[in-house]
């Protein structure tokens, strides 16, 4: 589904990703762990198409298409969706407006008609309930004045509505209390199916207790240095990253 | 020949054709002409025109539609397309000439009179004579002097005490594409009796290729407790030149709300002056100016707090793209004896391009000590992070920029209760809003959610 091959990425002249390769198949949940500054957010930002990252070599393909040739919105419409580590506040744009505009843009890209208002409303209501959010959030400006945890729930709400093929979730667990963690994890798990994949960036096993990954990668200094099953995360939690580095250097 | 002489010649030529007029009108014309001749067109050396160069007007050679030989008629279909789609009492002028066939006053309720100035003068010129020019004399600016010297058409709106008019009163000024550039100097007079209530829309709009000069002067008198909402929707063609001044005189407990919405025109200058003369008077100024290409839009507003316990509130948003130039000057003057007043002012500007320019200047002159005043001006760009966030959900770039631009105008547009007006503004500001982003659907959704 997603194939990243030997990706080199430079930010402001500094090489951040140094030959990263990654393959994600439909139905899989991948977790990426690694120290601060390793390049985890950079990877998901480059896949989503954020400005300011120069791909000096390597390729990214999604369902056989060259992702680097696609516009940001094309990537989203193709089903590649990024849940932000730091969701941005958008004053003056109501949450409901964003949801409707995004959903209809994606439908239009698939050649579908705009969803009729009553149907849309029913769908939104169902999803917002699932995320245990108050419907007043729909009338508020996107993320404006939301608490850290509310912002993260809001990201997942968008995912539930837009049903991406590949959801990339960057530290979706940061800033969540125990109850919110459960709600967010339930949201993410509800996306899991044989045709969809999930890529999570996290520092904590706690999230992986709720959303059990199929594959765990360790990203250090711009490269994936180790890949394993869900037990690798447990090992990282108890032993830190040092041993992985030593092992890969050897 | 001087720039001024061209206009004075046009004036005397008109005088020979116009026929006899009551002496007070002739005297006023003369006073206007004399004042205009003495002042001359303003230059950048005049403080009030520091950022606005009016040479495109001064050096123009404009003909009055009344005197033009080669007028291209405006087709009814064009006129209909330009007209705001709303139920309204309607008075239409085409390049300053009253167009009865495009006007509709059939549903005029009792207690309201709406008529063209020419007719009001013919019927009872003395009643109009007292009010006309009381607020906008020849001294306000060379343009009001010029208007006074030429004025022969416009709208006279009178509301009897206690009259509440539900339908908005639409005064539309259509500008047509014509081989010879035309000029018009319309005059609007609104007298709102005690506790009367109405909405008046002045709508400047025209054919795309129109390149005319219009110079409007409006005077509004609000008696005790009168409530007037005034919309100016300026959608002139991108070649039109437009100058206007709006003067408001407010009695006790009266409320005046202005929406000054400017989307068109190549060179635009608007002045708004409210006199809060008795306690409880309140003036609200909402403004939006959106300019692209090389458009130049200048808004000068003034509130005179002439009495204690008066209130003013102003919020202007400027959105400038390409090489457009915006000017905002908001002045509030509080007299020494005007204690316990409140005056708030804010101007925020959004620059969509590096070469767009804004000159913003809030000016507070406060001579009283027990007052609540605030003011602020900001200028910024669209938030690129927010654009990425929207695009990363599948929304195309143009729409994302349009959405954020509209969001910037939100504080002002939320106050606009006439959908037909809001829609014109939103379409212009956000580009061609695809049908799928039509707000109507969302309003339904929101309403249904609220009903839960
Ligand atoms: N715009 C930028 N300008 C300069 N350096 C940048 C920029 N963006 C990222 N970097 C640098 O790239 C490196 C990788 O950053 P990235 O955000 O991908 O790390 P991360 O693995 O997500 O870390 P964390 O766990 O702290 O979120 C860091 O050293 C960061 O400072
Ligand atoms: Mg990160």
Short mmCIF file of N, CA, C and O and ligand atoms in Angstrom, two decimals, chain A residues 40-42 85-86 170-171 201 203, ligand 2:
data_model
loop_
_atom_site.label_atom_id
_atom_site.label_comp_id
_atom_site.label_asym_id
_atom_site.label_seq_id
_atom_site.Cartn_x
_atom_site.Cartn_y
_atom_site.Cartn_z
N UNK A 40 10.83 11.44 13.03
CA UNK A 40 9.53 10.76 12.95
C UNK A 40 8.46 11.68 12.35
O UNK A 40 7.74 11.30 11.42
N UNK A 41 8.39 12.89 12.90
CA UNK A 41 7.39 13.83 12.37
C UNK A 41 7.75 14.24 10.95
O UNK A 41 6.87 14.46 10.11
N UNK A 42 9.03 14.34 10.69
CA UNK A 42 9.47 14.69 9.34
C UNK A 42 8.95 13.67 8.33
O UNK A 42 8.45 14.04 7.27
N UNK A 85 0.68 16.14 15.17
CA UNK A 85 1.23 16.15 16.53
C UNK A 85 0.76 17.41 17.26
O UNK A 85 0.39 17.37 18.42
N UNK A 86 0.78 18.53 16.53
CA UNK A 86 0.29 19.80 17.11
C UNK A 86 -0.79 20.36 16.20
O UNK A 86 -0.50 21.16 15.31
N UNK A 170 0.51 11.15 14.44
CA UNK A 170 1.76 11.58 15.06
C UNK A 170 1.51 11.93 16.53
O UNK A 170 0.87 12.93 16.83
N UNK A 171 2.02 11.11 17.41
CA UNK A 171 1.88 11.32 18.85
C UNK A 171 0.45 11.69 19.24
O UNK A 171 0.20 12.67 19.92
N UNK A 201 3.03 7.23 15.33
CA UNK A 201 4.29 7.62 15.94
C UNK A 201 4.01 7.79 17.42
O UNK A 201 3.02 8.44 17.79
N UNK A 203 5.86 7.63 21.69
CA UNK A 203 6.98 7.38 22.60
C UNK A 203 6.59 6.36 23.67
O UNK A 203 7.42 5.93 24.43
MG1 LIG C 2 7.59 14.57 16.30
#
